[in-house]
PDB file of C-alpha atoms and ligand atoms in Angstrom:
ATOM      1  CA  MET A   1      19.399 -47.687  14.748  1.00  0.00           C
ATOM      2  CA  GLN A   2      16.806 -48.281  11.752  1.00  0.00           C
ATOM      3  CA  HIS A   3      18.255 -49.363   8.798  1.00  0.00           C
ATOM      4  CA  SER A   4      17.527 -47.786   5.135  1.00  0.00           C
ATOM      5  CA  SER A   5      18.232 -49.206   2.501  1.00  0.00           C
ATOM      6  CA  SER A   6      16.082 -48.020  -0.491  1.00  0.00           C
ATOM      7  CA  THR A   7      17.639 -50.018  -3.226  1.00  0.00           C
ATOM      8  CA  ASP A   8      15.590 -53.716  -3.348  1.00  0.00           C
ATOM      9  CA  PRO A   9      17.973 -56.897  -3.153  1.00  0.00           C
ATOM     10  CA  LEU A  10      15.844 -58.795  -5.446  1.00  0.00           C
ATOM     11  CA  PHE A  11      15.839 -57.062  -8.422  1.00  0.00           C
ATOM     12  CA  VAL A  12      19.016 -58.084  -9.811  1.00  0.00           C
ATOM     13  CA  ALA A  13      19.474 -58.792 -13.289  1.00  0.00           C
ATOM     14  CA  VAL A  14      21.370 -62.882 -13.828  1.00  0.00           C
ATOM     15  CA  GLU A  15      23.944 -63.736 -16.246  1.00  0.00           C
ATOM     16  CA  SER A  16      23.484 -67.039 -17.769  1.00  0.00           C
ATOM     17  CA  GLU A  17      24.794 -69.613 -20.089  1.00  0.00           C
ATOM     18  CA  SER A  18      21.356 -70.164 -20.948  1.00  0.00           C
ATOM     19  CA  ILE A  19      17.548 -69.943 -19.732  1.00  0.00           C
ATOM     20  CA  THR A  20      16.529 -72.859 -16.343  1.00  0.00           C
ATOM     21  CA  ARG A  21      14.873 -73.758 -15.079  1.00  0.00           C
ATOM     22  CA  ALA A  22      15.677 -72.459 -11.649  1.00  0.00           C
ATOM     23  CA  ASP A  23      15.890 -69.043 -13.390  1.00  0.00           C
ATOM     24  CA  VAL A  24      12.604 -68.337 -14.868  1.00  0.00           C
ATOM     25  CA  ALA A  25      10.732 -69.726 -12.058  1.00  0.00           C
ATOM     26  CA  GLY A  26      13.387 -66.932  -9.816  1.00  0.00           C
ATOM     27  CA  LEU A  27      11.931 -64.651 -12.450  1.00  0.00           C
ATOM     28  CA  ILE A  28       8.693 -66.010 -12.004  1.00  0.00           C
ATOM     29  CA  ALA A  29       8.270 -65.881  -8.552  1.00  0.00           C
ATOM     30  CA  GLY A  30      10.389 -62.141  -7.779  1.00  0.00           C
ATOM     31  CA  ARG A  31      13.839 -63.496  -6.742  1.00  0.00           C
ATOM     32  CA  LEU A  32      14.738 -62.210  -9.661  1.00  0.00           C
ATOM     33  CA  ALA A  33      14.752 -58.866 -11.599  1.00  0.00           C
ATOM     34  CA  ALA A  34      16.191 -60.253 -15.480  1.00  0.00           C
ATOM     35  CA  ILE A  35      18.202 -63.250 -16.841  1.00  0.00           C
ATOM     36  CA  ARG A  36      20.976 -62.149 -19.659  1.00  0.00           C
ATOM     37  CA  VAL A  37      21.836 -65.096 -21.766  1.00  0.00           C
ATOM     38  CA  PRO A  38      24.699 -63.681 -23.433  1.00  0.00           C
ATOM     39  CA  GLY A  39      25.648 -64.465 -26.865  1.00  0.00           C
ATOM     40  CA  LEU A  40      22.154 -66.694 -27.291  1.00  0.00           C
ATOM     41  CA  LEU A  41      22.765 -66.472 -30.634  1.00  0.00           C
ATOM     42  CA  SER A  42      25.966 -66.231 -32.813  1.00  0.00           C
ATOM     43  CA  ALA A  43      27.513 -63.526 -34.316  1.00  0.00           C
ATOM     44  CA  ALA A  44      27.148 -65.471 -37.621  1.00  0.00           C
ATOM     45  CA  ARG A  45      23.586 -66.410 -37.008  1.00  0.00           C
ATOM     46  CA  CYS A  46      22.499 -62.749 -36.054  1.00  0.00           C
ATOM     47  CA  HIS A  47      24.172 -61.015 -39.189  1.00  0.00           C
ATOM     48  CA  ALA A  48      22.694 -63.250 -41.798  1.00  0.00           C
ATOM     49  CA  ILE A  49      19.306 -62.583 -39.959  1.00  0.00           C
ATOM     50  CA  THR A  50      19.710 -59.197 -39.916  1.00  0.00           C
ATOM     51  CA  ALA A  51      21.454 -59.778 -43.989  1.00  0.00           C
ATOM     52  CA  ALA A  52      18.647 -61.735 -44.766  1.00  0.00           C
ATOM     53  CA  LEU A  53      15.788 -58.818 -43.330  1.00  0.00           C
ATOM     54  CA  ALA A  54      17.400 -56.546 -46.037  1.00  0.00           C
ATOM     55  CA  ASP A  55      15.089 -58.032 -48.280  1.00  0.00           C
ATOM     56  CA  ALA A  56      11.972 -58.231 -46.742  1.00  0.00           C
ATOM     57  CA  PRO A  57       8.720 -56.335 -46.553  1.00  0.00           C
ATOM     58  CA  MET A  58       9.213 -54.950 -42.829  1.00  0.00           C
ATOM     59  CA  ASP A  59       5.924 -53.016 -41.955  1.00  0.00           C
ATOM     60  CA  ARG A  60       5.163 -50.502 -38.942  1.00  0.00           C
ATOM     61  CA  TYR A  61       3.555 -50.391 -35.224  1.00  0.00           C
ATOM     62  CA  ASP A  62      -0.030 -48.597 -36.068  1.00  0.00           C
ATOM     63  CA  GLU A  63       1.070 -44.948 -36.236  1.00  0.00           C
ATOM     64  CA  SER A  64      -1.240 -43.570 -34.525  1.00  0.00           C
ATOM     65  CA  ARG A  65      -0.711 -45.011 -31.191  1.00  0.00           C
ATOM     66  CA  VAL A  66       3.266 -46.213 -31.236  1.00  0.00           C
ATOM     67  CA  PHE A  67       5.569 -43.131 -31.711  1.00  0.00           C
ATOM     68  CA  PRO A  68       8.004 -43.118 -31.959  1.00  0.00           C
ATOM     69  CA  VAL A  69       7.983 -45.114 -35.103  1.00  0.00           C
ATOM     70  CA  VAL A  70       8.409 -48.851 -34.482  1.00  0.00           C
ATOM     71  CA  ALA A  71       8.960 -51.396 -37.132  1.00  0.00           C
ATOM     72  CA  LYS A  72       8.522 -54.934 -37.317  1.00  0.00           C
ATOM     73  CA  PHE A  73       8.053 -57.580 -39.112  1.00  0.00           C
ATOM     74  CA  GLY A  74       5.454 -59.727 -38.002  1.00  0.00           C
ATOM     75  CA  PRO A  75       1.959 -58.861 -36.204  1.00  0.00           C
ATOM     76  CA  ALA A  76       2.098 -57.535 -33.081  1.00  0.00           C
ATOM     77  CA  ILE A  77      -0.835 -58.724 -30.864  1.00  0.00           C
ATOM     78  CA  ASN A  78      -1.454 -55.166 -29.498  1.00  0.00           C
ATOM     79  CA  ASP A  79      -2.013 -53.891 -32.842  1.00  0.00           C
ATOM     80  CA  HIS A  80      -4.901 -55.777 -33.452  1.00  0.00           C
ATOM     81  CA  ARG A  81      -6.444 -55.722 -29.954  1.00  0.00           C
ATOM     82  CA  ALA A  82     -10.081 -54.048 -29.790  1.00  0.00           C
ATOM     83  CA  ALA A  83     -12.411 -53.818 -27.118  1.00  0.00           C
ATOM     84  CA  GLY A  84     -10.108 -56.084 -24.834  1.00  0.00           C
ATOM     85  CA  GLU A  85      -9.921 -59.443 -28.306  1.00  0.00           C
ATOM     86  CA  LEU A  86      -7.615 -59.767 -30.806  1.00  0.00           C
ATOM     87  CA  ARG A  87      -9.488 -58.884 -34.044  1.00  0.00           C
ATOM     88  CA  ASP A  88      -9.640 -61.534 -36.633  1.00  0.00           C
ATOM     89  CA  ASP A  89      -6.994 -59.768 -38.805  1.00  0.00           C
ATOM     90  CA  TYR A  90      -4.205 -61.105 -36.652  1.00  0.00           C
ATOM     91  CA  TRP A  91      -4.577 -64.340 -38.491  1.00  0.00           C
ATOM     92  CA  ASP A  92      -3.724 -62.374 -42.104  1.00  0.00           C
ATOM     93  CA  ALA A  93      -1.481 -60.884 -40.213  1.00  0.00           C
ATOM     94  CA  ALA A  94       0.246 -63.985 -39.508  1.00  0.00           C
ATOM     95  CA  ARG A  95      -0.067 -66.370 -42.254  1.00  0.00           C
ATOM     96  CA  ALA A  96       1.004 -63.308 -44.709  1.00  0.00           C
ATOM     97  CA  ALA A  97       4.515 -63.119 -42.005  1.00  0.00           C
ATOM     98  CA  ASP A  98       5.113 -67.160 -42.220  1.00  0.00           C
ATOM     99  CA  LYS A  99       4.905 -67.213 -46.354  1.00  0.00           C
ATOM    100  CA  SER A 100       7.144 -64.158 -46.591  1.00  0.00           C
ATOM    101  CA  TRP A 101       9.252 -65.739 -43.917  1.00  0.00           C
ATOM    102  CA  SER A 102       9.356 -68.097 -45.794  1.00  0.00           C
ATOM    103  CA  THR A 103      11.197 -67.025 -48.745  1.00  0.00           C
ATOM    104  CA  LEU A 104      13.804 -65.211 -47.162  1.00  0.00           C
ATOM    105  CA  GLY A 105      16.142 -68.742 -47.155  1.00  0.00           C
ATOM    106  CA  LEU A 106      16.868 -68.928 -43.519  1.00  0.00           C
ATOM    107  CA  PRO A 107      17.183 -72.283 -41.602  1.00  0.00           C
ATOM    108  CA  ASP A 108      15.250 -70.769 -38.859  1.00  0.00           C
ATOM    109  CA  SER A 109      11.954 -69.050 -38.455  1.00  0.00           C
ATOM    110  CA  PRO A 110      11.410 -66.438 -35.434  1.00  0.00           C
ATOM    111  CA  ARG A 111       9.228 -69.071 -34.118  1.00  0.00           C
ATOM    112  CA  GLU A 112      11.175 -72.000 -33.892  1.00  0.00           C
ATOM    113  CA  LEU A 113      14.000 -68.876 -32.519  1.00  0.00           C
ATOM    114  CA  CYS A 114      11.927 -68.832 -29.613  1.00  0.00           C
ATOM    115  CA  LEU A 115      11.064 -71.733 -28.791  1.00  0.00           C
ATOM    116  CA  ALA A 116      14.545 -72.968 -28.576  1.00  0.00           C
ATOM    117  CA  ALA A 117      15.602 -70.722 -26.173  1.00  0.00           C
ATOM    118  CA  PHE A 118      12.978 -72.183 -24.041  1.00  0.00           C
ATOM    119  CA  ARG A 119      13.353 -76.253 -25.535  1.00  0.00           C
ATOM    120  CA  THR A 120      16.191 -77.127 -22.628  1.00  0.00           C
ATOM    121  CA  ALA A 121      14.755 -75.849 -19.432  1.00  0.00           C
ATOM    122  CA  TRP A 122      11.082 -76.192 -20.509  1.00  0.00           C
ATOM    123  CA  PRO A 123      10.723 -78.886 -22.237  1.00  0.00           C
ATOM    124  CA  ASP A 124       6.609 -78.746 -22.222  1.00  0.00           C
ATOM    125  CA  VAL A 125       7.103 -74.970 -24.362  1.00  0.00           C
ATOM    126  CA  ALA A 126       4.698 -74.522 -27.236  1.00  0.00           C
ATOM    127  CA  PRO A 127       2.694 -71.730 -28.918  1.00  0.00           C
ATOM    128  CA  GLY A 128      -0.032 -70.445 -26.629  1.00  0.00           C
ATOM    129  CA  ARG A 129      -3.423 -71.457 -28.130  1.00  0.00           C
ATOM    130  CA  ARG A 130      -6.944 -68.730 -28.539  1.00  0.00           C
ATOM    131  CA  GLN A 131      -9.848 -70.420 -29.748  1.00  0.00           C
ATOM    132  CA  GLY A 132      -7.731 -74.032 -30.553  1.00  0.00           C
ATOM    133  CA  ARG A 133      -5.624 -71.527 -33.463  1.00  0.00           C
ATOM    134  CA  GLU A 134      -1.566 -71.163 -32.465  1.00  0.00           C
ATOM    135  CA  MET A 135      -0.555 -68.324 -31.807  1.00  0.00           C
ATOM    136  CA  HIS A 136       1.728 -66.188 -34.135  1.00  0.00           C
ATOM    137  CA  VAL A 137       5.632 -66.540 -31.725  1.00  0.00           C
ATOM    138  CA  GLY A 138       8.265 -64.049 -33.010  1.00  0.00           C
ATOM    139  CA  ILE A 139       7.880 -60.840 -33.872  1.00  0.00           C
ATOM    140  CA  VAL A 140      11.325 -59.293 -35.260  1.00  0.00           C
ATOM    141  CA  ARG A 141      11.079 -55.526 -34.187  1.00  0.00           C
ATOM    142  CA  GLU A 142      13.638 -51.886 -35.337  1.00  0.00           C
ATOM    143  CA  ILE A 143      13.186 -49.457 -32.661  1.00  0.00           C
ATOM    144  CA  ASN A 144      15.780 -46.973 -33.443  1.00  0.00           C
ATOM    145  CA  ALA A 145      13.743 -43.861 -32.336  1.00  0.00           C
ATOM    146  CA  GLY A 146      12.907 -46.202 -28.779  1.00  0.00           C
ATOM    147  CA  LEU A 147       9.970 -46.554 -26.982  1.00  0.00           C
ATOM    148  CA  GLN A 148       7.211 -44.621 -24.513  1.00  0.00           C
ATOM    149  CA  VAL A 149       7.698 -45.741 -21.231  1.00  0.00           C
ATOM    150  CA  HIS A 150       5.187 -48.861 -20.711  1.00  0.00           C
ATOM    151  CA  PHE A 151       4.497 -52.387 -19.383  1.00  0.00           C
ATOM    152  CA  ASP A 152       3.016 -54.990 -20.574  1.00  0.00           C
ATOM    153  CA  ASP A 153       0.048 -57.247 -19.203  1.00  0.00           C
ATOM    154  CA  ALA A 154      -2.184 -59.709 -21.040  1.00  0.00           C
ATOM    155  CA  VAL A 155      -4.440 -59.504 -18.455  1.00  0.00           C
ATOM    156  CA  ARG A 156      -4.999 -56.655 -18.390  1.00  0.00           C
ATOM    157  CA  GLU A 157      -5.247 -55.400 -22.327  1.00  0.00           C
ATOM    158  CA  TYR A 158      -7.641 -58.817 -22.477  1.00  0.00           C
ATOM    159  CA  ALA A 159     -10.223 -58.765 -20.502  1.00  0.00           C
ATOM    160  CA  GLY A 160     -11.963 -61.947 -22.438  1.00  0.00           C
ATOM    161  CA  ARG A 161      -8.367 -63.522 -22.108  1.00  0.00           C
ATOM    162  CA  LEU A 162      -5.585 -64.087 -24.775  1.00  0.00           C
ATOM    163  CA  LEU A 163      -5.075 -67.650 -24.148  1.00  0.00           C
ATOM    164  CA  ASP A 164      -7.725 -70.710 -23.880  1.00  0.00           C
ATOM    165  CA  GLY A 165      -5.421 -71.704 -20.690  1.00  0.00           C
ATOM    166  CA  ASP A 166      -5.120 -69.769 -17.920  1.00  0.00           C
ATOM    167  CA  VAL A 167      -1.957 -67.505 -18.359  1.00  0.00           C
ATOM    168  CA  VAL A 168      -0.993 -66.867 -14.517  1.00  0.00           C
ATOM    169  CA  ALA A 169       2.357 -65.111 -14.944  1.00  0.00           C
ATOM    170  CA  GLN A 170       3.693 -62.938 -18.141  1.00  0.00           C
ATOM    171  CA  LEU A 171       7.282 -62.626 -19.103  1.00  0.00           C
ATOM    172  CA  ALA A 172       9.039 -60.911 -22.404  1.00  0.00           C
ATOM    173  CA  PHE A 173      11.967 -62.057 -24.063  1.00  0.00           C
ATOM    174  CA  ASN A 174      14.100 -60.482 -26.518  1.00  0.00           C
ATOM    175  CA  ILE A 175      17.484 -62.160 -28.468  1.00  0.00           C
ATOM    176  CA  TYR A 176      19.598 -59.215 -29.960  1.00  0.00           C
ATOM    177  CA  VAL A 177      19.933 -59.383 -33.492  1.00  0.00           C
ATOM    178  CA  ARG A 178      21.402 -56.011 -34.101  1.00  0.00           C
ATOM    179  CA  VAL A 179      22.991 -53.738 -32.041  1.00  0.00           C
ATOM    180  CA  PRO A 180      23.503 -50.622 -32.608  1.00  0.00           C
ATOM    181  CA  PRO A 181      26.972 -48.885 -31.593  1.00  0.00           C
ATOM    182  CA  ALA A 182      25.389 -46.381 -28.675  1.00  0.00           C
ATOM    183  CA  GLY A 183      22.158 -46.130 -26.722  1.00  0.00           C
ATOM    184  CA  GLY A 184      19.749 -48.362 -27.871  1.00  0.00           C
ATOM    185  CA  GLU A 185      19.350 -49.473 -24.159  1.00  0.00           C
ATOM    186  CA  THR A 186      16.529 -51.630 -22.433  1.00  0.00           C
ATOM    187  CA  VAL A 187      15.397 -49.302 -18.884  1.00  0.00           C
ATOM    188  CA  LEU A 188      13.269 -52.029 -16.053  1.00  0.00           C
ATOM    189  CA  TRP A 189      12.355 -50.492 -13.180  1.00  0.00           C
ATOM    190  CA  ARG A 190      11.319 -51.704  -9.865  1.00  0.00           C
ATOM    191  CA  ARG A 191       7.126 -50.410 -10.256  1.00  0.00           C
ATOM    192  CA  ARG A 192       4.023 -51.258 -11.653  1.00  0.00           C
ATOM    193  CA  TRP A 193       1.316 -49.978 -13.166  1.00  0.00           C
ATOM    194  CA  GLN A 194      -0.828 -48.467 -10.248  1.00  0.00           C
ATOM    195  CA  PRO A 195      -4.576 -46.418 -10.824  1.00  0.00           C
ATOM    196  CA  GLY A 196      -3.156 -42.974 -10.099  1.00  0.00           C
ATOM    197  CA  ASP A 197      -0.653 -43.514 -13.567  1.00  0.00           C
ATOM    198  CA  GLU A 198      -3.337 -42.948 -16.280  1.00  0.00           C
ATOM    199  CA  GLU A 199      -2.743 -40.109 -15.059  1.00  0.00           C
ATOM    200  CA  GLN A 200       0.752 -40.056 -17.031  1.00  0.00           C
ATOM    201  CA  ARG A 201      -0.394 -41.721 -19.487  1.00  0.00           C
ATOM    202  CA  ILE A 202       1.029 -40.327 -22.384  1.00  0.00           C
ATOM    203  CA  PRO A 203      -1.780 -38.994 -24.876  1.00  0.00           C
ATOM    204  CA  GLY A 204      -3.403 -41.437 -27.348  1.00  0.00           C
ATOM    205  CA  GLY A 205       0.074 -43.342 -27.091  1.00  0.00           C
ATOM    206  CA  TYR A 206       0.362 -46.896 -25.431  1.00  0.00           C
ATOM    207  CA  GLY A 207       3.210 -45.533 -22.233  1.00  0.00           C
ATOM    208  CA  PHE A 208       3.575 -43.101 -19.982  1.00  0.00           C
ATOM    209  CA  ASP A 209       5.108 -39.476 -19.129  1.00  0.00           C
ATOM    210  CA  GLU A 210       9.271 -41.092 -17.652  1.00  0.00           C
ATOM    211  CA  SER A 211       7.905 -39.410 -14.831  1.00  0.00           C
ATOM    212  CA  VAL A 212       5.903 -42.229 -13.291  1.00  0.00           C
ATOM    213  CA  THR A 213       8.791 -44.647 -12.630  1.00  0.00           C
ATOM    214  CA  ALA A 214      11.002 -41.368 -10.342  1.00  0.00           C
ATOM    215  CA  ASP A 215      13.113 -42.260  -7.837  1.00  0.00           C
ATOM    216  CA  THR A 216      11.851 -45.926  -8.534  1.00  0.00           C
ATOM    217  CA  GLN A 217      14.840 -48.352  -8.520  1.00  0.00           C
ATOM    218  CA  SER A 218      15.752 -49.552 -12.173  1.00  0.00           C
ATOM    219  CA  LEU A 219      18.351 -52.212 -13.812  1.00  0.00           C
ATOM    220  CA  THR A 220      19.730 -51.030 -17.360  1.00  0.00           C
ATOM    221  CA  LEU A 221      20.930 -53.183 -19.787  1.00  0.00           C
ATOM    222  CA  ARG A 222      22.793 -52.121 -23.017  1.00  0.00           C
ATOM    223  CA  PRO A 223      21.747 -55.361 -25.299  1.00  0.00           C
ATOM    224  CA  THR A 224      24.563 -57.380 -26.688  1.00  0.00           C
ATOM    225  CA  LEU A 225      24.792 -59.259 -30.041  1.00  0.00           C
ATOM    226  CA  GLY A 226      22.976 -62.285 -29.838  1.00  0.00           C
ATOM    227  CA  GLU A 227      21.896 -61.619 -26.573  1.00  0.00           C
ATOM    228  CA  GLY A 228      18.904 -63.160 -24.757  1.00  0.00           C
ATOM    229  CA  PHE A 229      17.088 -60.787 -21.994  1.00  0.00           C
ATOM    230  CA  LEU A 230      14.341 -62.474 -20.278  1.00  0.00           C
ATOM    231  CA  PHE A 231      11.888 -60.178 -18.243  1.00  0.00           C
ATOM    232  CA  ASP A 232       8.280 -59.189 -15.751  1.00  0.00           C
ATOM    233  CA  PRO A 233       6.844 -56.684 -18.384  1.00  0.00           C
ATOM    234  CA  ARG A 234       4.850 -55.600 -16.213  1.00  0.00           C
ATOM    235  CA  HIS A 235       7.734 -53.659 -14.486  1.00  0.00           C
ATOM    236  CA  TYR A 236       7.820 -50.610 -16.275  1.00  0.00           C
ATOM    237  CA  HIS A 237      10.287 -50.397 -18.945  1.00  0.00           C
ATOM    238  CA  THR A 238      11.557 -48.483 -22.285  1.00  0.00           C
ATOM    239  CA  VAL A 239      13.748 -48.513 -25.019  1.00  0.00           C
ATOM    240  CA  ARG A 240      16.474 -45.856 -25.542  1.00  0.00           C
ATOM    241  CA  PRO A 241      17.025 -44.502 -28.643  1.00  0.00           C
ATOM    242  CA  ALA A 242      19.864 -45.671 -30.509  1.00  0.00           C
ATOM    243  CA  THR A 243      22.079 -42.637 -31.258  1.00  0.00           C
ATOM    244  CA  ASP A 244      23.449 -44.514 -34.120  1.00  0.00           C
ATOM    245  CA  GLY A 245      23.449 -47.625 -35.722  1.00  0.00           C
ATOM    246  CA  ARG A 246      20.827 -49.617 -36.346  1.00  0.00           C
ATOM    247  CA  ARG A 247      18.440 -52.019 -33.309  1.00  0.00           C
ATOM    248  CA  ILE A 248      16.550 -55.526 -34.702  1.00  0.00           C
ATOM    249  CA  SER A 249      15.507 -57.980 -32.289  1.00  0.00           C
ATOM    250  CA  ILE A 250      13.509 -60.816 -31.894  1.00  0.00           C
ATOM    251  CA  GLY A 251      11.299 -61.888 -29.513  1.00  0.00           C
ATOM    252  CA  CYS A 252       7.617 -63.078 -28.159  1.00  0.00           C
ATOM    253  CA  PHE A 253       6.072 -62.985 -24.668  1.00  0.00           C
ATOM    254  CA  VAL A 254       5.918 -66.035 -22.459  1.00  0.00           C
ATOM    255  CA  GLY A 255       2.838 -67.374 -20.332  1.00  0.00           C
ATOM    256  CA  LEU A 256       2.913 -69.428 -17.856  1.00  0.00           C
ATOM    257  CA  THR A 257      -0.795 -71.598 -17.890  1.00  0.00           C
ATOM    258  CA  ASP A 258      -1.806 -73.161 -15.474  1.00  0.00           C
ATOM    259  CA  ASP A 259      -1.079 -76.948 -15.991  1.00  0.00           C
ATOM    260  CA  GLY A 260       2.499 -75.601 -15.566  1.00  0.00           C
ATOM    261  CA  ARG A 261       3.249 -74.839 -19.516  1.00  0.00           C
ATOM    262  CA  LEU A 262       5.123 -72.104 -21.271  1.00  0.00           C
ATOM    263  CA  ALA A 263       2.689 -70.679 -24.180  1.00  0.00           C
ATOM    264  CA  LEU A 264       4.083 -68.472 -26.270  1.00  0.00           C
ATOM    265  CA  TRP A 265       2.358 -64.769 -28.509  1.00  0.00           C
ATOM    266  CA  SER A 266       3.335 -61.941 -30.173  1.00  0.00           C
TER     267      SER A 266
HETATM  268  O1  LIG B   1      13.561 -54.402 -26.859  1.00  0.00           O
HETATM  269  C1  LIG B   1      13.570 -54.543 -25.679  1.00  0.00           C
HETATM  270  O2  LIG B   1      14.101 -54.583 -24.965  1.00  0.00           O
HETATM  271  C2  LIG B   1      12.385 -54.574 -25.033  1.00  0.00           C
HETATM  272  C3  LIG B   1      11.626 -53.852 -26.187  1.00  0.00           C
HETATM  273  C4  LIG B   1      10.017 -54.562 -25.100  1.00  0.00           C
HETATM  274  O3  LIG B   1       8.950 -53.594 -25.038  1.00  0.00           O
HETATM  275  C5  LIG B   1       9.518 -55.988 -24.761  1.00  0.00           C
HETATM  276  O4  LIG B   1       9.916 -56.696 -25.329  1.00  0.00           O
HETATM  277  O5  LIG B   1       7.861 -55.732 -24.340  1.00  0.00           O
HETATM  278 FE1  LIG B   2       7.392 -54.308 -23.871  1.00  0.00          FE
END
């Protein structure tokens, strides 16, 4: 008799009390699909951050590419990309974000929150460097209306290399500092981009028609307040619309470089 198994036992999410070195390695090796860390930030810290953000000037991702709209605080590399390179206005936006954040009166910057989440597991963690300069780390995003189904892969997106070090694996990390009572789930599919998928690209967008994930095993995460979530963003993923309330996260990309360090960027 033949076994027909339609689910991959390695495509699973694990829950941890903190990010561990073994889990990060497992994610990169493909033994895991995602790591969930409930309560990575306390509710009190999440509330303090979202309360302070009420006075912060949020902007939006480039609306010609990112629709539905996504509000954000701080630069996103993909808003400053031209022909596989990072444009210079990224650095101005990074400086402006740091300056603006420093007026909010919060103890920790998005950069420090992201670095701190990895430091115990991986002491060799630091902002990534590009042409000797430290990348911005920690983007605040309010994704209330959801995302297009997409993947993130700096190796494909930055032909001229994003960082000075060679990134051998890329992960995506988010901490949810405000969660909606309904909707706002993150969905992760066990499928990576293939050339033929370009036919399903949303015209002008950054993502793909959801049919690109048809018949593919998936994981759905309903974020909880203060939870950290780490996954391989080469797997197609999306965020469902929040049908009520606001969904705010602080996140970054995490690269394992060829010297065994973790390099963060946003
Ligand atoms: O907000 C999320 O859960 C995922 C957002 C996303 O697309 C990413 O972090 O790459
Ligand atoms: Fe993404």
